Amino acid sequence: MHSISRRLSLFFIACTIASILLVTLTVNLTVTNKFNQYMMDIQNKRYERIIAYFEDAYKKDGRLTENTGVELMHEAYMGNYCITLRDQHEQTIWGMDPKEIQNQLNMGTMPVQQKGVYTTKTFKLNEEDKVVGYVDIGQYSSVLLTEEDQNFKSSINKSIIASGLLTLLIITGLSLYFSKQFSSPIKEVAKLSVDLSKGNFNSKSVVKSNIHELEDLRKSVNILAGKLQFQDMLRQRLISDISHEIRTPLNVLQNNLEAMIDGVYPVTQEKLHYLNEEVIRFGRLINNLNVLKEFESESTKLSYEIIELEQLLLELCRDFHAPSEKKKLKIDLAIQPDKKFSITGDKDKIKQVFVNLLANAIKFTTAGGRILVQLYEKNDDITVEVVDTGIGINKEDLPFIFERLYRGDKSRQEIEGNGIGLTIVKNILQLHDASIEAESEEGIGSKFTICFPNIKKP
Ligand code: ADP
């Protein structure tokens, strides 16, 4: 198995080598073709120039002699080609020896493209549409190249190879850099998931990536780690809460029963009543856990009907009037006028939501406080607010109050409760596609806002 960075680097380098080879081949073929074409043109022009030279000489002298065009011999010799001049009867007037050219080529003073078979081309010399002679031009290669031509060609090839190697070098560096950009965050996230699987929930991935998908992955795994850490904390707290709840009544029972057995305490009606209270408290805890289980199971059945919220809240506020009076609290209901607030839902369960919220508001508000229930429409959603001027919830507890058996530190110490009221509220609202949010400030009060989406309206 390869690492992702190695695999990516190898892939980039292989792609680069393939493209360099392809480019080199294409450029080389194109340059060679174009260059040969260019040389052919030059060669044809040279032929035309030589023919024109002989024809001019004939025009001037009226005949072809041994001296006609001998000046061209030097140029021909230097250019590695042979000239032979023949009259109209094809008899040689003068000619160069191809062997001399071959010797010169063998000495390598003038490189040619191919040192091949000696070939000759014959051209007619015309004077007013009459053939007056022939000129043969022979050479050892199809195209004649001078040293400069050869140098030009090889310098192009060298530059192609050099630029290929340079590209390869740059691509290797870049591919190592970019593949590291991919692999580092992936490695980090992989390491983090291993940590999480080992139960180290406080690990975090800190290496940021500028690649969108990788950064999203890193963030979501960090969120996952946070959630797992949170769940772990809740689990530990739940265990300690449950064991505390179980231990207290058990201790009371055990101590009292032992004292009765030892004869320290008399077995009186009053004592037995007290012990029975503890057994009931114990049973209540088990019942609460059962209630939660019922709400959290997917099989919870809802019987839907149209609920008129204004009517329901009016009845509830009336019901809670007496308990709030008892605690010297004022309870008010404010309904947005000229509107109907009907939703479709399970009436008993929705009633349970408000009962739990109002019971909490009364429980956590001290004498002289106020509870306000508001019903209004906002952004086409039906909103219910339960606001109190109670003890409030501290910042540390606020994110957890909807969790199972979670009780704020204050209420754990001073106020009776079981920590399932708000969990049930949240579960019921979720079943109705509604949401709940809590805002609170310690010592000032709390506000619970429920939002029923408009689609639930009948
Ligand atoms: P319980 O009230 O039985 O403890 P809940 O699930 O109803 O359980 O509430 C969870 C916790 O949220 C409470 O223990 C308390 O700390 C906090 N809480 C809920 N409602 C209020 C409120 N109106 N004012 C202050 N604290 C509240």
mmCIF file of C-alpha atoms and ligand atoms in Angstrom, residues 360-361 363-364 388 391-393 401 406-408 411 417-423 446 448, ligand 1:
data_model
loop_
_atom_site.group_PDB
_atom_site.id
_atom_site.type_symbol
_atom_site.label_atom_id
_atom_site.label_comp_id
_atom_site.label_asym_id
_atom_site.label_seq_id
_atom_site.Cartn_x
_atom_site.Cartn_y
_atom_site.Cartn_z
ATOM 1 C CA ASN A 360 -40.745 24.715 35.523
ATOM 2 C CA ALA A 361 -41.461 28.444 35.337
ATOM 3 C CA LYS A 363 -40.823 25.949 40.205
ATOM 4 C CA PHE A 364 -37.854 28.151 39.340
ATOM 5 C CA ASP A 388 -40.350 34.001 33.667
ATOM 6 C CA ILE A 391 -33.568 32.201 39.040
ATOM 7 C CA GLY A 392 -32.369 31.725 35.446
ATOM 8 C CA ILE A 393 -29.956 29.125 34.127
ATOM 9 C CA ILE A 401 -30.966 21.468 29.736
ATOM 10 C CA TYR A 406 -29.851 16.866 33.127
ATOM 11 C CA ARG A 407 -30.531 19.197 36.004
ATOM 12 C CA GLY A 408 -28.946 22.548 36.514
ATOM 13 C CA SER A 411 -31.832 22.804 41.001
ATOM 14 C CA GLY A 417 -36.768 17.589 39.996
ATOM 15 C CA ASN A 418 -35.864 14.693 37.787
ATOM 16 C CA GLY A 419 -34.317 16.274 34.688
ATOM 17 C CA ILE A 420 -36.679 14.753 32.165
ATOM 18 C CA GLY A 421 -39.323 17.500 31.756
ATOM 19 C CA LEU A 422 -37.479 19.410 29.038
ATOM 20 C CA THR A 423 -36.273 16.221 27.314
ATOM 21 C CA SER A 446 -35.626 32.500 31.366
ATOM 22 C CA PHE A 448 -38.488 29.368 26.170
HETATM 23 P P1 ADP B 1 -36.262 19.280 36.239
HETATM 24 O O1 ADP B 1 -37.002 20.556 36.210
HETATM 25 O O2 ADP B 1 -37.076 18.139 36.708
HETATM 26 O O3 ADP B 1 -34.925 19.359 36.901
HETATM 27 P P2 ADP B 1 -36.227 19.664 33.387
HETATM 28 O O4 ADP B 1 -35.794 18.790 32.284
HETATM 29 O O5 ADP B 1 -37.604 20.176 33.343
HETATM 30 O O6 ADP B 1 -35.915 18.890 34.722
HETATM 31 O O7 ADP B 1 -35.233 20.873 33.446
HETATM 32 C C1 ADP B 1 -33.854 20.665 33.371
HETATM 33 C C2 ADP B 1 -33.097 21.757 34.054
HETATM 34 O O8 ADP B 1 -33.281 22.986 33.335
HETATM 35 C C3 ADP B 1 -33.578 22.073 35.426
HETATM 36 O O9 ADP B 1 -32.960 21.243 36.379
HETATM 37 C C4 ADP B 1 -33.175 23.527 35.614
HETATM 38 O O10 ADP B 1 -31.821 23.601 36.009
HETATM 39 C C5 ADP B 1 -33.308 24.081 34.229
HETATM 40 N N1 ADP B 1 -34.595 24.813 34.017
HETATM 41 C C6 ADP B 1 -35.645 24.407 33.306
HETATM 42 N N2 ADP B 1 -36.604 25.356 33.257
HETATM 43 C C7 ADP B 1 -36.133 26.403 33.971
HETATM 44 C C8 ADP B 1 -36.639 27.708 34.291
HETATM 45 N N3 ADP B 1 -37.834 28.124 33.876
HETATM 46 N N4 ADP B 1 -35.855 28.526 35.036
HETATM 47 C C9 ADP B 1 -34.635 28.120 35.447
HETATM 48 N N5 ADP B 1 -34.099 26.904 35.179
HETATM 49 C C10 ADP B 1 -34.836 26.060 34.457
#
